[in-house]
Amino acid sequence: MIRALTLTMLAAAPALAAHTGEVTRRSMPELSDLALAALAAGGLWLAQRAMRRRKRRSPED
């Protein structure tokens, strides 16, 4: 239950961090860009962890 709630909140983070829609000159990444990068990094970490666990559990060929 807690995991699902946490993942739901993380999935909503980029929407909450969205910019106002004003067209301005960009001097640095928007908060939504940083949130998307953080989510992508977290997803890669979770996928790698799952693959490592699966490899450890599977019998060697």
mmCIF file with all atom_site columns, C-alpha atoms in Angstrom:
data_model
loop_
_atom_site.group_PDB
_atom_site.id
_atom_site.type_symbol
_atom_site.label_atom_id
_atom_site.label_alt_id
_atom_site.label_comp_id
_atom_site.label_asym_id
_atom_site.label_entity_id
_atom_site.label_seq_id
_atom_site.pdbx_PDB_ins_code
_atom_site.Cartn_x
_atom_site.Cartn_y
_atom_site.Cartn_z
_atom_site.occupancy
_atom_site.B_iso_or_equiv
_atom_site.pdbx_formal_charge
_atom_site.auth_seq_id
_atom_site.auth_comp_id
_atom_site.auth_asym_id
_atom_site.auth_atom_id
_atom_site.pdbx_PDB_model_num
ATOM 1  C CA . MET A 1 1  ? 0.000  0.000   0.000   1.00 0.00 ? 1  MET A CA 1
ATOM 2  C CA . ILE A 1 2  ? 2.736  2.447   0.989   1.00 0.00 ? 2  ILE A CA 1
ATOM 3  C CA . ARG A 1 3  ? 4.779  1.563   -2.103  1.00 0.00 ? 3  ARG A CA 1
ATOM 4  C CA . ALA A 1 4  ? 1.836  2.200   -4.405  1.00 0.00 ? 4  ALA A CA 1
ATOM 5  C CA . LEU A 1 5  ? 1.143  5.546   -2.748  1.00 0.00 ? 5  LEU A CA 1
ATOM 6  C CA . THR A 1 6  ? 4.796  6.538   -2.994  1.00 0.00 ? 6  THR A CA 1
ATOM 7  C CA . LEU A 1 7  ? 4.996  5.575   -6.671  1.00 0.00 ? 7  LEU A CA 1
ATOM 8  C CA . THR A 1 8  ? 1.786  7.473   -7.394  1.00 0.00 ? 8  THR A CA 1
ATOM 9  C CA . MET A 1 9  ? 3.154  10.596  -5.732  1.00 0.00 ? 9  MET A CA 1
ATOM 10 C CA . LEU A 1 10 ? 6.430  10.277  -7.639  1.00 0.00 ? 10 LEU A CA 1
ATOM 11 C CA . ALA A 1 11 ? 4.558  9.880   -10.903 1.00 0.00 ? 11 ALA A CA 1
ATOM 12 C CA . ALA A 1 12 ? 2.616  13.080  -10.194 1.00 0.00 ? 12 ALA A CA 1
ATOM 13 C CA . ALA A 1 13 ? 5.747  15.077  -9.302  1.00 0.00 ? 13 ALA A CA 1
ATOM 14 C CA . PRO A 1 14 ? 6.475  16.379  -12.837 1.00 0.00 ? 14 PRO A CA 1
ATOM 15 C CA . ALA A 1 15 ? 2.899  17.618  -13.177 1.00 0.00 ? 15 ALA A CA 1
ATOM 16 C CA . LEU A 1 16 ? 3.141  19.438  -9.864  1.00 0.00 ? 16 LEU A CA 1
ATOM 17 C CA . ALA A 1 17 ? 6.457  20.980  -10.848 1.00 0.00 ? 17 ALA A CA 1
ATOM 18 C CA . ALA A 1 18 ? 5.244  22.167  -14.258 1.00 0.00 ? 18 ALA A CA 1
ATOM 19 C CA . HIS A 1 19 ? 6.134  25.667  -15.322 1.00 0.00 ? 19 HIS A CA 1
ATOM 20 C CA . THR A 1 20 ? 3.605  28.501  -15.539 1.00 0.00 ? 20 THR A CA 1
ATOM 21 C CA . GLY A 1 21 ? 3.532  28.627  -19.335 1.00 0.00 ? 21 GLY A CA 1
ATOM 22 C CA . GLU A 1 22 ? 5.329  31.955  -19.559 1.00 0.00 ? 22 GLU A CA 1
ATOM 23 C CA . VAL A 1 23 ? 7.714  32.236  -22.463 1.00 0.00 ? 23 VAL A CA 1
ATOM 24 C CA . THR A 1 24 ? 11.027 33.456  -21.087 1.00 0.00 ? 24 THR A CA 1
ATOM 25 C CA . ARG A 1 25 ? 14.689 33.007  -21.795 1.00 0.00 ? 25 ARG A CA 1
ATOM 26 C CA . ARG A 1 26 ? 15.972 29.855  -20.130 1.00 0.00 ? 26 ARG A CA 1
ATOM 27 C CA . SER A 1 27 ? 19.035 30.262  -17.984 1.00 0.00 ? 27 SER A CA 1
ATOM 28 C CA . MET A 1 28 ? 18.686 26.893  -16.254 1.00 0.00 ? 28 MET A CA 1
ATOM 29 C CA . PRO A 1 29 ? 16.459 23.787  -16.465 1.00 0.00 ? 29 PRO A CA 1
ATOM 30 C CA . GLU A 1 30 ? 12.881 24.069  -15.268 1.00 0.00 ? 30 GLU A CA 1
ATOM 31 C CA . LEU A 1 31 ? 11.879 22.270  -12.092 1.00 0.00 ? 31 LEU A CA 1
ATOM 32 C CA . SER A 1 32 ? 9.773  19.871  -14.179 1.00 0.00 ? 32 SER A CA 1
ATOM 33 C CA . ASP A 1 33 ? 12.871 18.925  -16.212 1.00 0.00 ? 33 ASP A CA 1
ATOM 34 C CA . LEU A 1 34 ? 14.767 18.119  -13.039 1.00 0.00 ? 34 LEU A CA 1
ATOM 35 C CA . ALA A 1 35 ? 11.829 16.111  -11.665 1.00 0.00 ? 35 ALA A CA 1
ATOM 36 C CA . LEU A 1 36 ? 11.635 14.059  -14.874 1.00 0.00 ? 36 LEU A CA 1
ATOM 37 C CA . ALA A 1 37 ? 15.368 13.359  -14.769 1.00 0.00 ? 37 ALA A CA 1
ATOM 38 C CA . ALA A 1 38 ? 15.098 12.259  -11.133 1.00 0.00 ? 38 ALA A CA 1
ATOM 39 C CA . LEU A 1 39 ? 12.175 9.955   -11.950 1.00 0.00 ? 39 LEU A CA 1
ATOM 40 C CA . ALA A 1 40 ? 14.069 8.444   -14.870 1.00 0.00 ? 40 ALA A CA 1
ATOM 41 C CA . ALA A 1 41 ? 17.114 7.812   -12.670 1.00 0.00 ? 41 ALA A CA 1
ATOM 42 C CA . GLY A 1 42 ? 14.915 6.235   -10.011 1.00 0.00 ? 42 GLY A CA 1
ATOM 43 C CA . GLY A 1 43 ? 13.228 4.009   -12.568 1.00 0.00 ? 43 GLY A CA 1
ATOM 44 C CA . LEU A 1 44 ? 16.567 2.821   -13.909 1.00 0.00 ? 44 LEU A CA 1
ATOM 45 C CA . TRP A 1 45 ? 17.782 2.081   -10.400 1.00 0.00 ? 45 TRP A CA 1
ATOM 46 C CA . LEU A 1 46 ? 14.638 0.076   -9.590  1.00 0.00 ? 46 LEU A CA 1
ATOM 47 C CA . ALA A 1 47 ? 14.869 -1.893  -12.843 1.00 0.00 ? 47 ALA A CA 1
ATOM 48 C CA . GLN A 1 48 ? 18.543 -2.729  -12.308 1.00 0.00 ? 48 GLN A CA 1
ATOM 49 C CA . ARG A 1 49 ? 17.858 -3.801  -8.732  1.00 0.00 ? 49 ARG A CA 1
ATOM 50 C CA . ALA A 1 50 ? 15.057 -6.107  -9.893  1.00 0.00 ? 50 ALA A CA 1
ATOM 51 C CA . MET A 1 51 ? 17.261 -7.632  -12.600 1.00 0.00 ? 51 MET A CA 1
ATOM 52 C CA . ARG A 1 52 ? 20.085 -8.240  -10.117 1.00 0.00 ? 52 ARG A CA 1
ATOM 53 C CA . ARG A 1 53 ? 17.688 -9.930  -7.683  1.00 0.00 ? 53 ARG A CA 1
ATOM 54 C CA . ARG A 1 54 ? 16.293 -12.126 -10.460 1.00 0.00 ? 54 ARG A CA 1
ATOM 55 C CA . LYS A 1 55 ? 19.806 -13.109 -11.529 1.00 0.00 ? 55 LYS A CA 1
ATOM 56 C CA . ARG A 1 56 ? 20.769 -14.038 -7.956  1.00 0.00 ? 56 ARG A CA 1
ATOM 57 C CA . ARG A 1 57 ? 17.667 -16.213 -7.524  1.00 0.00 ? 57 ARG A CA 1
ATOM 58 C CA . SER A 1 58 ? 17.853 -18.028 -10.852 1.00 0.00 ? 58 SER A CA 1
ATOM 59 C CA . PRO A 1 59 ? 19.850 -21.257 -11.015 1.00 0.00 ? 59 PRO A CA 1
ATOM 60 C CA . GLU A 1 60 ? 23.070 -21.079 -12.989 1.00 0.00 ? 60 GLU A CA 1
ATOM 61 C CA . ASP A 1 61 ? 22.992 -22.668 -16.447 1.00 0.00 ? 61 ASP A CA 1
#
